Amino acid sequence: VEKFIPPRRGSKHVLRVIREVLFFTPLHRGTSIRQALENLNLLTRKRAVVFLISDFLDQGFERSLKAANRRHDMVLIRIVDPRERELPDVGILEIRDAETGEPIKVDTHLSWVRETYRANWERNHARLEKFMDTHRIDHLTIETDKPYEIPLTRFFAWRAKRFR
């Protein structure tokens, strides 16, 4: 965790958070949802609405997420790039891990490689969906190739209706 902004009320604070997200330059690569949630649980005593925006391509954060969800009103916003769902058939492809920078070569001509990749993506997606539904964690998915306004507007309208 490189930046912590204590929760506050008001539109001025919302604008500050947006500014920090847009202009913050991280010092390190990699992310840890578990560590971020543990810091949240340690630093934030009062109940808060917490938005966790991630691709959720991390592992081992479930216990921390359950704990945070018991204490706070968690809202998970999953960012999905449709190009990450499956590998194109383009031959040898060098992929670089966004977290570690480590390169790996993959032969995408092999159908079993593409099928295994797609199956792993689907399994991880289904596992996360089931976890969020089981623990009643509000969530929505934003796809990078589509406008985000429509799913966000629908989600907040649904939440407003639910809390009336």
PDB file of N, CA and C in Angstrom, residues 55-98:
ATOM      1  N   ASP A  55      -8.853  -5.741 -11.361  1.00  0.00           N
ATOM      2  CA  ASP A  55      -9.130  -6.819 -12.318  1.00  0.00           C
ATOM      3  C   ASP A  55      -9.296  -8.143 -11.573  1.00  0.00           C
ATOM      4  N   PHE A  56      -8.956  -8.159 -10.295  1.00  0.00           N
ATOM      5  CA  PHE A  56      -9.068  -9.321  -9.416  1.00  0.00           C
ATOM      6  C   PHE A  56      -8.290 -10.523  -9.947  1.00  0.00           C
ATOM      7  N   LEU A  57      -7.187 -10.236 -10.618  1.00  0.00           N
ATOM      8  CA  LEU A  57      -6.296 -11.300 -11.075  1.00  0.00           C
ATOM      9  C   LEU A  57      -5.242 -11.549 -10.003  1.00  0.00           C
ATOM     10  N   ASP A  58      -5.706 -11.701  -8.801  1.00  0.00           N
ATOM     11  CA  ASP A  58      -4.870 -11.915  -7.636  1.00  0.00           C
ATOM     12  C   ASP A  58      -5.421 -13.143  -6.921  1.00  0.00           C
ATOM     13  N   GLN A  59      -4.675 -13.670  -5.981  1.00  0.00           N
ATOM     14  CA  GLN A  59      -5.136 -14.834  -5.238  1.00  0.00           C
ATOM     15  C   GLN A  59      -4.886 -14.618  -3.753  1.00  0.00           C
ATOM     16  N   GLY A  60      -5.643 -15.340  -2.937  1.00  0.00           N
ATOM     17  CA  GLY A  60      -5.404 -15.323  -1.507  1.00  0.00           C
ATOM     18  C   GLY A  60      -5.968 -14.132  -0.767  1.00  0.00           C
ATOM     19  N   PHE A  61      -6.942 -13.440  -1.340  1.00  0.00           N
ATOM     20  CA  PHE A  61      -7.509 -12.262  -0.694  1.00  0.00           C
ATOM     21  C   PHE A  61      -8.887 -12.514  -0.086  1.00  0.00           C
ATOM     22  N   GLU A  62      -9.421 -13.704  -0.246  1.00  0.00           N
ATOM     23  CA  GLU A  62     -10.801 -13.987   0.124  1.00  0.00           C
ATOM     24  C   GLU A  62     -11.070 -13.786   1.623  1.00  0.00           C
ATOM     25  N   ARG A  63     -10.192 -14.277   2.481  1.00  0.00           N
ATOM     26  CA  ARG A  63     -10.391 -14.132   3.926  1.00  0.00           C
ATOM     27  C   ARG A  63     -10.414 -12.644   4.327  1.00  0.00           C
ATOM     28  N   SER A  64      -9.503 -11.870   3.777  1.00  0.00           N
ATOM     29  CA  SER A  64      -9.453 -10.434   4.082  1.00  0.00           C
ATOM     30  C   SER A  64     -10.681  -9.717   3.541  1.00  0.00           C
ATOM     31  N   LEU A  65     -11.174 -10.162   2.396  1.00  0.00           N
ATOM     32  CA  LEU A  65     -12.369  -9.552   1.817  1.00  0.00           C
ATOM     33  C   LEU A  65     -13.598  -9.854   2.669  1.00  0.00           C
ATOM     34  N   LYS A  66     -13.702 -11.077   3.168  1.00  0.00           N
ATOM     35  CA  LYS A  66     -14.821 -11.418   4.056  1.00  0.00           C
ATOM     36  C   LYS A  66     -14.787 -10.547   5.309  1.00  0.00           C
ATOM     37  N   ALA A  67     -13.607 -10.373   5.892  1.00  0.00           N
ATOM     38  CA  ALA A  67     -13.474  -9.546   7.096  1.00  0.00           C
ATOM     39  C   ALA A  67     -13.851  -8.099   6.802  1.00  0.00           C
ATOM     40  N   ALA A  68     -13.391  -7.576   5.689  1.00  0.00           N
ATOM     41  CA  ALA A  68     -13.721  -6.195   5.321  1.00  0.00           C
ATOM     42  C   ALA A  68     -15.207  -6.042   5.058  1.00  0.00           C
ATOM     43  N   ASN A  69     -15.811  -7.045   4.458  1.00  0.00           N
ATOM     44  CA  ASN A  69     -17.238  -6.982   4.151  1.00  0.00           C
ATOM     45  C   ASN A  69     -18.096  -7.027   5.417  1.00  0.00           C
ATOM     46  N   ARG A  70     -17.623  -7.696   6.467  1.00  0.00           N
ATOM     47  CA  ARG A  70     -18.355  -7.711   7.731  1.00  0.00           C
ATOM     48  C   ARG A  70     -18.338  -6.322   8.382  1.00  0.00           C
ATOM     49  N   ARG A  71     -17.242  -5.617   8.216  1.00  0.00           N
ATOM     50  CA  ARG A  71     -17.081  -4.314   8.865  1.00  0.00           C
ATOM     51  C   ARG A  71     -17.608  -3.162   8.004  1.00  0.00           C
ATOM     52  N   HIS A  72     -17.487  -3.276   6.697  1.00  0.00           N
ATOM     53  CA  HIS A  72     -17.821  -2.166   5.793  1.00  0.00           C
ATOM     54  C   HIS A  72     -18.853  -2.593   4.758  1.00  0.00           C
ATOM     55  N   ASP A  73     -19.357  -1.616   4.040  1.00  0.00           N
ATOM     56  CA  ASP A  73     -20.238  -1.850   2.901  1.00  0.00           C
ATOM     57  C   ASP A  73     -19.332  -1.912   1.670  1.00  0.00           C
ATOM     58  N   MET A  74     -18.937  -3.119   1.306  1.00  0.00           N
ATOM     59  CA  MET A  74     -17.993  -3.297   0.204  1.00  0.00           C
ATOM     60  C   MET A  74     -18.715  -3.284  -1.141  1.00  0.00           C
ATOM     61  N   VAL A  75     -18.111  -2.599  -2.097  1.00  0.00           N
ATOM     62  CA  VAL A  75     -18.578  -2.598  -3.478  1.00  0.00           C
ATOM     63  C   VAL A  75     -17.372  -2.942  -4.338  1.00  0.00           C
ATOM     64  N   LEU A  76     -17.447  -4.067  -5.040  1.00  0.00           N
ATOM     65  CA  LEU A  76     -16.341  -4.492  -5.895  1.00  0.00           C
ATOM     66  C   LEU A  76     -16.653  -4.140  -7.334  1.00  0.00           C
ATOM     67  N   ILE A  77     -15.722  -3.441  -7.951  1.00  0.00           N
ATOM     68  CA  ILE A  77     -15.859  -3.088  -9.363  1.00  0.00           C
ATOM     69  C   ILE A  77     -14.738  -3.810 -10.105  1.00  0.00           C
ATOM     70  N   ARG A  78     -15.136  -4.791 -10.883  1.00  0.00           N
ATOM     71  CA  ARG A  78     -14.160  -5.602 -11.612  1.00  0.00           C
ATOM     72  C   ARG A  78     -13.981  -5.028 -13.007  1.00  0.00           C
ATOM     73  N   ILE A  79     -12.740  -4.731 -13.348  1.00  0.00           N
ATOM     74  CA  ILE A  79     -12.406  -4.228 -14.675  1.00  0.00           C
ATOM     75  C   ILE A  79     -11.937  -5.414 -15.519  1.00  0.00           C
ATOM     76  N   VAL A  80     -12.617  -5.635 -16.644  1.00  0.00           N
ATOM     77  CA  VAL A  80     -12.306  -6.777 -17.505  1.00  0.00           C
ATOM     78  C   VAL A  80     -11.987  -6.280 -18.911  1.00  0.00           C
ATOM     79  N   ASP A  81     -10.829  -6.675 -19.385  1.00  0.00           N
ATOM     80  CA  ASP A  81     -10.472  -6.426 -20.783  1.00  0.00           C
ATOM     81  C   ASP A  81     -10.847  -7.693 -21.547  1.00  0.00           C
ATOM     82  N   PRO A  82     -11.809  -7.618 -22.470  1.00  0.00           N
ATOM     83  CA  PRO A  82     -12.244  -8.818 -23.190  1.00  0.00           C
ATOM     84  C   PRO A  82     -11.101  -9.554 -23.897  1.00  0.00           C
ATOM     85  N   ARG A  83     -10.034  -8.837 -24.223  1.00  0.00           N
ATOM     86  CA  ARG A  83      -8.892  -9.489 -24.878  1.00  0.00           C
ATOM     87  C   ARG A  83      -8.154 -10.427 -23.929  1.00  0.00           C
ATOM     88  N   GLU A  84      -8.414 -10.309 -22.618  1.00  0.00           N
ATOM     89  CA  GLU A  84      -7.765 -11.193 -21.656  1.00  0.00           C
ATOM     90  C   GLU A  84      -8.516 -12.500 -21.465  1.00  0.00           C
ATOM     91  N   ARG A  85      -9.699 -12.616 -22.043  1.00  0.00           N
ATOM     92  CA  ARG A  85     -10.498 -13.839 -21.898  1.00  0.00           C
ATOM     93  C   ARG A  85      -9.934 -15.002 -22.699  1.00  0.00           C
ATOM     94  N   GLU A  86      -9.363 -14.695 -23.839  1.00  0.00           N
ATOM     95  CA  GLU A  86      -8.835 -15.771 -24.671  1.00  0.00           C
ATOM     96  C   GLU A  86      -7.627 -15.296 -25.459  1.00  0.00           C
ATOM     97  N   LEU A  87      -6.779 -16.260 -25.784  1.00  0.00           N
ATOM     98  CA  LEU A  87      -5.581 -15.964 -26.560  1.00  0.00           C
ATOM     99  C   LEU A  87      -5.905 -16.055 -28.049  1.00  0.00           C
ATOM    100  N   PRO A  88      -5.431 -15.106 -28.831  1.00  0.00           N
ATOM    101  CA  PRO A  88      -5.642 -15.214 -30.283  1.00  0.00           C
ATOM    102  C   PRO A  88      -4.686 -16.252 -30.875  1.00  0.00           C
ATOM    103  N   ASP A  89      -5.059 -16.834 -31.977  1.00  0.00           N
ATOM    104  CA  ASP A  89      -4.218 -17.808 -32.677  1.00  0.00           C
ATOM    105  C   ASP A  89      -3.258 -17.034 -33.579  1.00  0.00           C
ATOM    106  N   VAL A  90      -2.121 -16.629 -32.996  1.00  0.00           N
ATOM    107  CA  VAL A  90      -1.146 -15.815 -33.744  1.00  0.00           C
ATOM    108  C   VAL A  90       0.257 -16.403 -33.732  1.00  0.00           C
ATOM    109  N   GLY A  91       0.381 -17.643 -33.305  1.00  0.00           N
ATOM    110  CA  GLY A  91       1.707 -18.274 -33.255  1.00  0.00           C
ATOM    111  C   GLY A  91       2.376 -18.040 -31.920  1.00  0.00           C
ATOM    112  N   ILE A  92       3.711 -17.901 -31.955  1.00  0.00           N
ATOM    113  CA  ILE A  92       4.467 -17.682 -30.720  1.00  0.00           C
ATOM    114  C   ILE A  92       4.221 -16.237 -30.268  1.00  0.00           C
ATOM    115  N   LEU A  93       3.791 -16.128 -29.026  1.00  0.00           N
ATOM    116  CA  LEU A  93       3.447 -14.829 -28.463  1.00  0.00           C
ATOM    117  C   LEU A  93       4.246 -14.638 -27.188  1.00  0.00           C
ATOM    118  N   GLU A  94       4.935 -13.510 -27.075  1.00  0.00           N
ATOM    119  CA  GLU A  94       5.630 -13.208 -25.830  1.00  0.00           C
ATOM    120  C   GLU A  94       4.727 -12.320 -24.994  1.00  0.00           C
ATOM    121  N   ILE A  95       4.395 -12.824 -23.811  1.00  0.00           N
ATOM    122  CA  ILE A  95       3.514 -12.109 -22.886  1.00  0.00           C
ATOM    123  C   ILE A  95       4.350 -11.673 -21.692  1.00  0.00           C
ATOM    124  N   ARG A  96       4.119 -10.461 -21.237  1.00  0.00           N
ATOM    125  CA  ARG A  96       4.839  -9.943 -20.079  1.00  0.00           C
ATOM    126  C   ARG A  96       3.851  -9.767 -18.932  1.00  0.00           C
ATOM    127  N   ASP A  97       4.164 -10.368 -17.797  1.00  0.00           N
ATOM    128  CA  ASP A  97       3.320 -10.265 -16.618  1.00  0.00           C
ATOM    129  C   ASP A  97       3.304  -8.811 -16.153  1.00  0.00           C
ATOM    130  N   ALA A  98       2.104  -8.227 -16.070  1.00  0.00           N
ATOM    131  CA  ALA A  98       1.974  -6.821 -15.687  1.00  0.00           C
ATOM    132  C   ALA A  98       2.426  -6.569 -14.259  1.00  0.00           C
TER     133      ALA A  98
END
